[in-house]
Short mmCIF file of C-alpha atoms in Angstrom, two decimals:
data_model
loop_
_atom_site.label_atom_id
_atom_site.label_comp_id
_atom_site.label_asym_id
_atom_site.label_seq_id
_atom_site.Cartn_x
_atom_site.Cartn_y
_atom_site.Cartn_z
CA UNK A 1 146.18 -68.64 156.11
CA UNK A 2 148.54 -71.47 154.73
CA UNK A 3 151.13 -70.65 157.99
CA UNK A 4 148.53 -70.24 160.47
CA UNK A 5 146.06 -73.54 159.06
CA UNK A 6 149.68 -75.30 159.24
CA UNK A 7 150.79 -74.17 162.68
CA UNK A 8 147.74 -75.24 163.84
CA UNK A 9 147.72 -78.84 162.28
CA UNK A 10 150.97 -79.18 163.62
CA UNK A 11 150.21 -78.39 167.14
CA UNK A 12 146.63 -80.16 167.26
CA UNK A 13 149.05 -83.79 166.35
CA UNK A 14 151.34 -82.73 169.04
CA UNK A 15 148.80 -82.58 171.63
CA UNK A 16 146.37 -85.47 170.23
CA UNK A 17 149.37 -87.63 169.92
CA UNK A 18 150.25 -87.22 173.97
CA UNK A 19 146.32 -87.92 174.51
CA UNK A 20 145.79 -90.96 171.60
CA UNK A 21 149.27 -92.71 172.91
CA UNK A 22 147.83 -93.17 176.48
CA UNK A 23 144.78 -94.72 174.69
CA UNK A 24 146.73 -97.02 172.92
CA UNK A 25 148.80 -97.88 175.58
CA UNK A 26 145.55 -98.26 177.94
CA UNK A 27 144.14 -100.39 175.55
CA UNK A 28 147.18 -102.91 174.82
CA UNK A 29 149.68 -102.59 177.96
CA UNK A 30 148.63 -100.65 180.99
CA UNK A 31 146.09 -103.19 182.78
CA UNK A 32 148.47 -105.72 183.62
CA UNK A 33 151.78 -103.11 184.34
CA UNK A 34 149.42 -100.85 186.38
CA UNK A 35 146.71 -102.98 187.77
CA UNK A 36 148.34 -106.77 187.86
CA UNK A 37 145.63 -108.22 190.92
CA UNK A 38 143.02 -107.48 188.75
CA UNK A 39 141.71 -110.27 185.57
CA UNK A 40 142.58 -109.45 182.45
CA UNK A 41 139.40 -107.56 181.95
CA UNK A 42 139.19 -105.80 185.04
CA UNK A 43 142.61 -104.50 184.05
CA UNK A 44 141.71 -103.29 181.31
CA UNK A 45 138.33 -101.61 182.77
CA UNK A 46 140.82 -100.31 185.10
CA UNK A 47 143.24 -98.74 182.76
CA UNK A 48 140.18 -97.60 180.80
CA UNK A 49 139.32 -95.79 183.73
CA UNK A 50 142.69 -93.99 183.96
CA UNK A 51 141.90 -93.23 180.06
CA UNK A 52 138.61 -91.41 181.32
CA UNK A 53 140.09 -88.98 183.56
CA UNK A 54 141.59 -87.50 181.00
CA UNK A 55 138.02 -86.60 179.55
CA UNK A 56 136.59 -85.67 182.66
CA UNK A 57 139.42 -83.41 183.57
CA UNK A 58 139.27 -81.40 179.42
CA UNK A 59 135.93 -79.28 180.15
CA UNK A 60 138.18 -77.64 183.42
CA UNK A 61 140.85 -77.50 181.01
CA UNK A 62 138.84 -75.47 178.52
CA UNK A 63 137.44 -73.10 181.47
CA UNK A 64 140.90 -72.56 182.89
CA UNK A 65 142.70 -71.79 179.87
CA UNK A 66 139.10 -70.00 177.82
CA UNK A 67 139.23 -67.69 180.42
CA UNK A 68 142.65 -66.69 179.38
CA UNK A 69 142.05 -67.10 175.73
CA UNK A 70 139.09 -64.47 176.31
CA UNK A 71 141.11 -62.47 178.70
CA UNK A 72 144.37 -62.09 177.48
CA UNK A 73 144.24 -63.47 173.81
CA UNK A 74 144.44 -66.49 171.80
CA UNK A 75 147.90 -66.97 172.18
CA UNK A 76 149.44 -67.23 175.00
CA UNK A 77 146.58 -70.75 175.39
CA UNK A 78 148.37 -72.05 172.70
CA UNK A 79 151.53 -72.32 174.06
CA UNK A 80 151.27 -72.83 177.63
CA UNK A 81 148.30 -76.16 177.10
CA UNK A 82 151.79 -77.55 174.57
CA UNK A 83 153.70 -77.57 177.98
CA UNK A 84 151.42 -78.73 179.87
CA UNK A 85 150.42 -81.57 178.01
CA UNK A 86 153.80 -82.13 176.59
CA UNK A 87 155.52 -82.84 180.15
CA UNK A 88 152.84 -84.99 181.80
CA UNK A 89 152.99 -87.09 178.49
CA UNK A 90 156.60 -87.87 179.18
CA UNK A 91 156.22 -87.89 183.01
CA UNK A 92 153.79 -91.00 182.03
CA UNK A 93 156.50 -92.81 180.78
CA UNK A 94 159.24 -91.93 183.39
CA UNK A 95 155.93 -94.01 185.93
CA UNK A 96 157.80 -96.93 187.56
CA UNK A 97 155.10 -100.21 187.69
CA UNK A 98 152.48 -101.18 190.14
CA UNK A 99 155.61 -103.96 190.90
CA UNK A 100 158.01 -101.56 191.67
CA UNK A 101 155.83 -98.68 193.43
CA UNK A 102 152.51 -100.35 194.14
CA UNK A 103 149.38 -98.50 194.67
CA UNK A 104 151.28 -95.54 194.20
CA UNK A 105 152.00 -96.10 190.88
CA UNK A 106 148.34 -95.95 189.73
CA UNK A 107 147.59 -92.96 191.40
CA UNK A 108 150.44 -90.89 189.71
CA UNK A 109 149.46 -92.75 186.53
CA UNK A 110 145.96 -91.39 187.43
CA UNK A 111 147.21 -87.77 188.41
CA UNK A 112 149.35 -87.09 184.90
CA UNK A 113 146.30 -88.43 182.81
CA UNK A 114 144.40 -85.57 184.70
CA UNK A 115 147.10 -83.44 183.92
CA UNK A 116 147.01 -84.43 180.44
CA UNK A 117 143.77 -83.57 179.53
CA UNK A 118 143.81 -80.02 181.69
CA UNK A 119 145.67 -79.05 178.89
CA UNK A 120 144.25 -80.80 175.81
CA UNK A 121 141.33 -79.55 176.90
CA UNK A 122 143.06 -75.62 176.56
CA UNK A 123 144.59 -76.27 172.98
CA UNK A 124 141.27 -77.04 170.93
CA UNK A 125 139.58 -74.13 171.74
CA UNK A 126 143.26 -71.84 170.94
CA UNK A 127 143.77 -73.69 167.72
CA UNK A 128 140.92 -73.60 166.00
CA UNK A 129 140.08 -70.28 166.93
CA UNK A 130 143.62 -69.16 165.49
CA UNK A 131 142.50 -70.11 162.11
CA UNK A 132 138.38 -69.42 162.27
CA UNK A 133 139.33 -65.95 163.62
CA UNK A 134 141.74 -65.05 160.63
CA UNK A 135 139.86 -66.92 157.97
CA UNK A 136 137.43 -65.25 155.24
CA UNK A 137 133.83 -66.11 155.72
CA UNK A 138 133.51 -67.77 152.79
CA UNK A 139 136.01 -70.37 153.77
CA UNK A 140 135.98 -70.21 157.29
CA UNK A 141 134.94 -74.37 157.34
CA UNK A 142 137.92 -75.40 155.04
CA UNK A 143 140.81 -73.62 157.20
CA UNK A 144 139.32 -74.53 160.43
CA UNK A 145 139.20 -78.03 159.43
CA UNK A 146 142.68 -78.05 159.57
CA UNK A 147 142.90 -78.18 163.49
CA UNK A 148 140.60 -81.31 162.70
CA UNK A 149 143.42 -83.06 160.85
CA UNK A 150 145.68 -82.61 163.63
CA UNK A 151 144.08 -85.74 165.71
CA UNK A 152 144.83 -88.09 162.61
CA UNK A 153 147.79 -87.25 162.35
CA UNK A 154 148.84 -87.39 165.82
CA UNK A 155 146.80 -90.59 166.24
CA UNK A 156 148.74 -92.04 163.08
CA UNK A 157 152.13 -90.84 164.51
CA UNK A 158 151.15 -92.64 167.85
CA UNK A 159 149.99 -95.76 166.43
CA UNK A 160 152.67 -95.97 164.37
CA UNK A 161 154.84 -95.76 166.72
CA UNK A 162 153.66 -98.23 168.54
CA UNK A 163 152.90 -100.49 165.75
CA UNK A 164 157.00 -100.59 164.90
CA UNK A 165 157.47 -101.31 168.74
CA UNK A 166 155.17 -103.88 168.58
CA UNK A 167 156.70 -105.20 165.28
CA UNK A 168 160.70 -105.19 166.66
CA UNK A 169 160.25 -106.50 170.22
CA UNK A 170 159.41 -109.32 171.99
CA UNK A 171 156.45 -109.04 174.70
CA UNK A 172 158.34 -109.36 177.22
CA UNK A 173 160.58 -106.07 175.92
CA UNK A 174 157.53 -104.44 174.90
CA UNK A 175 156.36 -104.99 178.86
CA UNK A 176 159.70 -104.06 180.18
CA UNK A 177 159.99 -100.96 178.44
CA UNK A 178 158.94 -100.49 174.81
CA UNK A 179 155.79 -99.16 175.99
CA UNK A 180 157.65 -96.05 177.62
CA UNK A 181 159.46 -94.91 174.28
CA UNK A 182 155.92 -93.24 172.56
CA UNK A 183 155.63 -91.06 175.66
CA UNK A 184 159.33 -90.14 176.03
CA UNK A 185 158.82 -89.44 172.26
CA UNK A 186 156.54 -86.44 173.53
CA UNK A 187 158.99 -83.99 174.61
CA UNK A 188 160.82 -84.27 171.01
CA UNK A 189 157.00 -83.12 169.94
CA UNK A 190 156.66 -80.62 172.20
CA UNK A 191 159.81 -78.93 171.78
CA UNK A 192 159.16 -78.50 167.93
CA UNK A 193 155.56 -77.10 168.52
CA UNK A 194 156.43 -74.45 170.75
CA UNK A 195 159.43 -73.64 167.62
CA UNK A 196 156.26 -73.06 164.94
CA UNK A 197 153.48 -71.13 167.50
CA UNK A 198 156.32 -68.85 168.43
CA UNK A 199 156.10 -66.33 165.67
CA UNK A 200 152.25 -66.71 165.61
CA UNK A 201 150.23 -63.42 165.77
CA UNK A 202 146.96 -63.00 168.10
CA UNK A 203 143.45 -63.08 165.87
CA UNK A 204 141.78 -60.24 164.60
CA UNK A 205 138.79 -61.33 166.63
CA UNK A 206 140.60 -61.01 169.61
CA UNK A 207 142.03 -57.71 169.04
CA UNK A 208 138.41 -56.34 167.99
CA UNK A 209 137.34 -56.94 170.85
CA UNK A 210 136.80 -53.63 173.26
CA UNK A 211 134.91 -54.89 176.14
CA UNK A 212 136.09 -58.35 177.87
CA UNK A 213 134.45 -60.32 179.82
CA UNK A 214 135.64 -59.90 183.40
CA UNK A 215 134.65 -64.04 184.01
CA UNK A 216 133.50 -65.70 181.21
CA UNK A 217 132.20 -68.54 182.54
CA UNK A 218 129.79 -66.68 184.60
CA UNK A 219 128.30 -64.92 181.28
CA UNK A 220 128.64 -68.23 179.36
CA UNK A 221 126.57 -69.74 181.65
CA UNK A 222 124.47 -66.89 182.26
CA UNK A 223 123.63 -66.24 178.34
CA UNK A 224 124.46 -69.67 176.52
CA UNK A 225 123.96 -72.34 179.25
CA UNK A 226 121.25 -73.81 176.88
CA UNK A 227 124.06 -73.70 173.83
CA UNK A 228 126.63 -75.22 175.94
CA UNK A 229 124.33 -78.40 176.66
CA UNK A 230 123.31 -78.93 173.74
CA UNK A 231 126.65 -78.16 171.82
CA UNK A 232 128.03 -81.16 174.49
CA UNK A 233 124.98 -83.62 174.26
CA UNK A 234 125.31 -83.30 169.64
CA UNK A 235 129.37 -83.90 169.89
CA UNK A 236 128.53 -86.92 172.24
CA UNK A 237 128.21 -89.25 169.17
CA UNK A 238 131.73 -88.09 167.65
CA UNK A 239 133.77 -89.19 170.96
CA UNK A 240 131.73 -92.59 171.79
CA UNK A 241 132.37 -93.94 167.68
CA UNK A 242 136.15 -92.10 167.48
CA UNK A 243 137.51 -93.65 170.76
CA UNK A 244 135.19 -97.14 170.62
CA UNK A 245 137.13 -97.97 167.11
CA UNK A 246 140.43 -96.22 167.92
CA UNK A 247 140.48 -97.71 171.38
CA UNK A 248 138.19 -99.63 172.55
CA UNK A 249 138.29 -101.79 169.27
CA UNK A 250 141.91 -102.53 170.15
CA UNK A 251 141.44 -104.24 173.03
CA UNK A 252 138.18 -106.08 172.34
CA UNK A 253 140.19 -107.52 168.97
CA UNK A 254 143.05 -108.85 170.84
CA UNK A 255 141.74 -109.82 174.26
CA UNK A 256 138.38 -111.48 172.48
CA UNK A 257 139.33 -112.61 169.19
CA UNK A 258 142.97 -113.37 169.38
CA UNK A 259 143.61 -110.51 166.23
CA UNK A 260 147.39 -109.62 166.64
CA UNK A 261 148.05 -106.41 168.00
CA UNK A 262 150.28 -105.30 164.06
CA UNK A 263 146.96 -106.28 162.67
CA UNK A 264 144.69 -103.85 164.33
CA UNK A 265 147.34 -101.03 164.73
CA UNK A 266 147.27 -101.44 160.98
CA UNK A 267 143.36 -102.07 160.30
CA UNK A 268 142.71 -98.53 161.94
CA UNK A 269 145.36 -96.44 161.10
CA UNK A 270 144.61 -96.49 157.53
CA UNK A 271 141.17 -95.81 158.17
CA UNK A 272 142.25 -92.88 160.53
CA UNK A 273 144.33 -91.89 157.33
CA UNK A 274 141.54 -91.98 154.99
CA UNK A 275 139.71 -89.83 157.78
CA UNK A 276 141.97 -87.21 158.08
CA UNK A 277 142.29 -86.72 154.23
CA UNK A 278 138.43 -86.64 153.81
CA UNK A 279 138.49 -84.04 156.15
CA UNK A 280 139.25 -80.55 154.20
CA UNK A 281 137.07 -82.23 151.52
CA UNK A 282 133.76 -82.75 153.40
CA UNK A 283 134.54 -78.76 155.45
CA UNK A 284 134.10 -77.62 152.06
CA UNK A 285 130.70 -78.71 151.40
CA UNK A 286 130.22 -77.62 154.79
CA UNK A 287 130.98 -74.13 153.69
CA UNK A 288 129.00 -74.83 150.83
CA UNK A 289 125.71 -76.40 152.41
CA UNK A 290 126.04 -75.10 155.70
CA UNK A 291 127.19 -76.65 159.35
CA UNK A 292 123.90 -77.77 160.17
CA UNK A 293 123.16 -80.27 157.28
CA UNK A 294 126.97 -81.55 157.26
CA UNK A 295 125.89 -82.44 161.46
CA UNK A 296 122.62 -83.86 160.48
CA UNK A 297 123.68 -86.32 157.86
CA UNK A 298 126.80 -87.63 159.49
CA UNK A 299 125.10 -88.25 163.05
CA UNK A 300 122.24 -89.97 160.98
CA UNK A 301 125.40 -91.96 159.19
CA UNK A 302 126.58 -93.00 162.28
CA UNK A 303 122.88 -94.36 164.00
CA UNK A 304 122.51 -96.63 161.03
CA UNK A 305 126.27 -97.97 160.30
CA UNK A 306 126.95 -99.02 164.40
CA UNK A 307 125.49 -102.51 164.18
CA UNK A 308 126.74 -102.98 161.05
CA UNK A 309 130.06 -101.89 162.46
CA UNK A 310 130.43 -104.21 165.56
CA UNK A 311 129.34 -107.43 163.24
CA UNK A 312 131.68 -106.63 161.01
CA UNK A 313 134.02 -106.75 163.57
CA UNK A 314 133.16 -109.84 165.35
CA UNK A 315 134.47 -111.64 162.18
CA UNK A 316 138.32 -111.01 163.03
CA UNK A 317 138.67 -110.61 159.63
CA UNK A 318 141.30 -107.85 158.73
CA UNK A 319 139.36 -106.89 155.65
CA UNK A 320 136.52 -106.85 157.26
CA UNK A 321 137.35 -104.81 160.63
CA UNK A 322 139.09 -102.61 158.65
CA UNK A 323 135.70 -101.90 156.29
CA UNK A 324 133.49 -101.48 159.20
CA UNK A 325 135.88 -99.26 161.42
CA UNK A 326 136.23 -96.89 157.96
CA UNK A 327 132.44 -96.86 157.91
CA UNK A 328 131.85 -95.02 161.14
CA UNK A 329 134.78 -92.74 160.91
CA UNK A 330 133.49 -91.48 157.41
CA UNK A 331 130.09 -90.56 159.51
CA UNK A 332 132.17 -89.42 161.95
CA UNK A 333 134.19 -87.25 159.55
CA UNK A 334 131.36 -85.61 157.91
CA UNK A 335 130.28 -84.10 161.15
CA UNK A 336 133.43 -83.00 163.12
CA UNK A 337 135.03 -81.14 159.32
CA UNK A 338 132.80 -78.79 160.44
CA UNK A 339 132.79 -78.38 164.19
CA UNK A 340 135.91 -76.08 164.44
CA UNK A 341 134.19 -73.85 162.14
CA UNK A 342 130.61 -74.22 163.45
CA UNK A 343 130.74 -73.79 167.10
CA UNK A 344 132.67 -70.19 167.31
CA UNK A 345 130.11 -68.89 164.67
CA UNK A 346 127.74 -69.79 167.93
CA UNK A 347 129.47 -67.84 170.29
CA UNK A 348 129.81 -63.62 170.33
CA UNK A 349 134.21 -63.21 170.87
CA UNK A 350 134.09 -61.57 174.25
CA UNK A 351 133.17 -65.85 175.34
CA UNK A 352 134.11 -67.35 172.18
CA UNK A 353 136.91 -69.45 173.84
CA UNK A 354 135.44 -70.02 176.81
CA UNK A 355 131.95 -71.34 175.10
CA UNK A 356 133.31 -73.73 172.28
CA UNK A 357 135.88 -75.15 174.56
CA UNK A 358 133.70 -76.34 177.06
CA UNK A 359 130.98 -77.10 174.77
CA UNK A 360 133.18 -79.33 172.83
CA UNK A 361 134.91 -80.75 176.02
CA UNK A 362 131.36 -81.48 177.80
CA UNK A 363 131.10 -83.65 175.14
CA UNK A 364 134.15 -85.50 175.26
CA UNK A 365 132.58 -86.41 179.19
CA UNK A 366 129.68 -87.90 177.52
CA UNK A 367 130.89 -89.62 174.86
CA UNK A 368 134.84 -90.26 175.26
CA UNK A 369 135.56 -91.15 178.80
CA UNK A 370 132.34 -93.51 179.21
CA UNK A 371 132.81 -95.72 175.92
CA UNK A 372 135.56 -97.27 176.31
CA UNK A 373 134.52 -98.50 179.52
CA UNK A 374 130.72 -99.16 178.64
CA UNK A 375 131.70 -101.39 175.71
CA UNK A 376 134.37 -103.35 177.24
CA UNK A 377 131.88 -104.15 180.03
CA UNK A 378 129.09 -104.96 177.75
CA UNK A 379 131.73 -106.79 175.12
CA UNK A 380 132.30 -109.41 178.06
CA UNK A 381 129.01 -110.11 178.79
CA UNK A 382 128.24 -110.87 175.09
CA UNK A 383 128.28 -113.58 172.49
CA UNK A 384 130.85 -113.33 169.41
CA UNK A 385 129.04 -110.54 168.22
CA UNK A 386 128.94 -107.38 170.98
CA UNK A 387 125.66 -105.95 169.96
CA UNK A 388 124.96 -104.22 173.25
CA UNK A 389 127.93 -102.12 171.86
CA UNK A 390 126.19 -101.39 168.99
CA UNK A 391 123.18 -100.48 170.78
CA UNK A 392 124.95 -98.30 173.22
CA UNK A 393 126.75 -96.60 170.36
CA UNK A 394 123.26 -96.30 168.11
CA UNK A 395 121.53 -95.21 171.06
CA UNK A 396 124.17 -91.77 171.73
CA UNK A 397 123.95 -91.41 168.03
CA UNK A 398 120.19 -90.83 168.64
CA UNK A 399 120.59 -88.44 171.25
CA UNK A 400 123.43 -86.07 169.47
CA UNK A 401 120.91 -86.00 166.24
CA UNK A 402 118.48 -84.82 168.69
CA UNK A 403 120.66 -82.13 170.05
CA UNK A 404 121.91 -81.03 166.23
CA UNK A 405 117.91 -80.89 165.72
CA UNK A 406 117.81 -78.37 168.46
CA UNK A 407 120.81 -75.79 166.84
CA UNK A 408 120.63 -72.99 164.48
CA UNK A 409 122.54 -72.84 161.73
CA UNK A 410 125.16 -70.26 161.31
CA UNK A 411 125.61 -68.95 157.74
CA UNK A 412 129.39 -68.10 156.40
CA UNK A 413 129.35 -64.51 157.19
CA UNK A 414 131.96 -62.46 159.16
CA UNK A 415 132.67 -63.60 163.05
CA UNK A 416 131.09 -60.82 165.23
CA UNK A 417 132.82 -58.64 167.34
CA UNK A 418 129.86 -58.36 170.04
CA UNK A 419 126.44 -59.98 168.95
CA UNK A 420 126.47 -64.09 168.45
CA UNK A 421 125.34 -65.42 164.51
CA UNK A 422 122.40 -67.22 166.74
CA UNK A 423 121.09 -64.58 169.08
#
């Protein structure tokens, strides 16, 4: 379990660092390369927009590649979703400028994005299912957390990078071509993750199974269409308070309140480090008090601490940011330890990739792709202190408690083989 939980960290930070360097990059650079016409806000809007396609295009992702995951094993997902991600990640920064190609250079910026998130949204649903499949009951929420960790890390690695970038160069460099060197960095990345899945052996859940579904969309949508929803509409509140203080926050600090970009970088990567190491911690009280209470609290967490949040960081204080950025991610923490676990004990195996994948990639639509632009728009149209963002942000948090409300909970027993935990 040590090998697999590992191979599945690793590969999770692969593919979330291709996804959370775009972010970055959308946030601090890409407005004014890409879209130069536009103000400085409509840039960013703009490159924001880019950012969203990646979102919108993870929920095909997860039916394309579940339906091979259910087909023909857990597997092969997991290696061919590293490729694809991998090379549109460095094809991003191989992109000459809007000044060099012109309107064709946001349209193949546009096109790779969507390329990007076809296969992020494939890996999710391969990795954790490597680890819930071969984990005992018992534990099943600690070593599927581990899949979880993988976005820190790969957003740390990211950041980082472009934190020392940020630190060595001038702006102009940074502009001319620092921005490129994270996304060359991918193939390196890639390379090495395909070296540890290689040796990896399908799941026992898999292998169980005698039956397969012949399209299992059709019979996800047939027999858990009402799961699916409401699976989308409770992970909603994860995406929107992840990517508003990992990206969004980014470029409302240095556009709006003049924060350096080192200061920020820094102000949420340590919270993002605290995150991931909270992680294994809070899965285990998930194994011990259930999915379904761990969801409840930390979507309640998250409706009360948003306001608090965006005040905080209205001050431009680095202290300050940094506390109210660590808030939400602790809320956000205590909820998603437990997703990789909770949503294939909701699912029967003959759908099981097919059904948490685009359950947890619906709600990447609802909540990822749309922040980022909702709160920049509503930022600008604010005083000092962006409270429409903290409404918008309380608001989602409302509707995802609502939608955990509506779910069973699955108790820590053995994954079956035919019949879902829920019925």
């Amino acid at each position: 379990m040590a090998r697999l939980a590992a191979a599945s960290l690793a590969g999770t930070a692969i593919e979330f660092y291709d996804f959370f360097v775009y972010g970055t990059a959308a946030a601090l650079i890409l407005g004014p390369l890409f879209f130069p016409t536009f103000s400085p806000v409509a840039g960013t809007l703009a490159a924001f927009v880019t950012f969203g396609v990646g979102f919108v295009a993870r929920p095909l992702g997860s039916v394309l590649f579940g339906h091979l995951g259910d087909r023909r094993g857990r597997r092969p997902v997991l290696v061919i979703s590293l490729l694809l991600t991998g090379a549109s990640t460095v094809a991003v920064g191989c992109v000459p400028t809007y000044g060099t190609l012109g309107v064709a250079a946001p349209v193949l910026l546009l096109v790779l994005r969507f390329l990007q998130g076809l296969g992020l949204g494939g890996e999710w649903g391969g990795a954790v299912l490597l680890t819930a499949e071969h984990a005992p009951a018992r534990r099943r929420a600690l070593w599927s957390s581990f899949p979880q960790v993988g976005p820190a890390f790969g957003f740390v690695l990211a950041n980082g990078v472009m934190l020392a970038l940020s630190a060595v160069l001038s702006d102009a460099q940074f502009a001319q071509w620092g921005w490129r060197i994270p996304f060359w960095a991918a193939g390196v990345l890639a390379l090495a993750g395909l070296w540890l899945r290689s040796s990896l052996a399908e799941t026992p859940g898999f292998l169980e199974i005698d039956d397969h579904a012949r399209v299992p969309l059709v019979e996800v949508v047939r027999h858990h269409g009402r799961l699916v929803l409401l699976t989308a509409g409770a992970l909603a509140v994860g995406y929107a308070v992840f990517y508003a203080v990992t990206t969004w926050s980014l470029s409302y600090a240095t556009e709006r309140l003049g924060v350096s970009r080192t200061v920020m970088l820094t102000c949420v990567m340590a919270a993002v480090v605290v995150k991931g190491a909270l992680t294994p911690l809070m899965a285990l009280l998930g194994d011990r008090y259930g999915r379904r209470p761990m969801c409840l609290v930390g979507c309640t967490a998250c409706a009360l601490w948003m306001l608090p949040m965006v005040a905080l960081l209205a001050t431009g204080e680095p202290l300050l940011m940094f506390l109210g950025i660590l808030g939400a991610l602790i809320a956000f923490v205590i909820m998603f330890s437990v997703i990789a676990a909770y949503l294939p004990e909701l699912y029967e195996a003959r759908v099981r990739c097919t059904g948490a994948a685009v359950g947890y990639n619906l709600g990447g639509v609802l909540g990822g792709a749309l922040t980022p632009i909702v709160a920049t728009a509503l930022a600008e149209h604010s005083g000092r202190v962006p409270w429409g963002v903290g409404v918008y942000l309380t608001g989602i948090a409302l509707l995802s408690l609502a939608c955990f409300a509506l779910l069973p909970e699955t108790r820590p027993v053995p994954l079956p083989a035919v019949e879902p935990v829920t019925g």
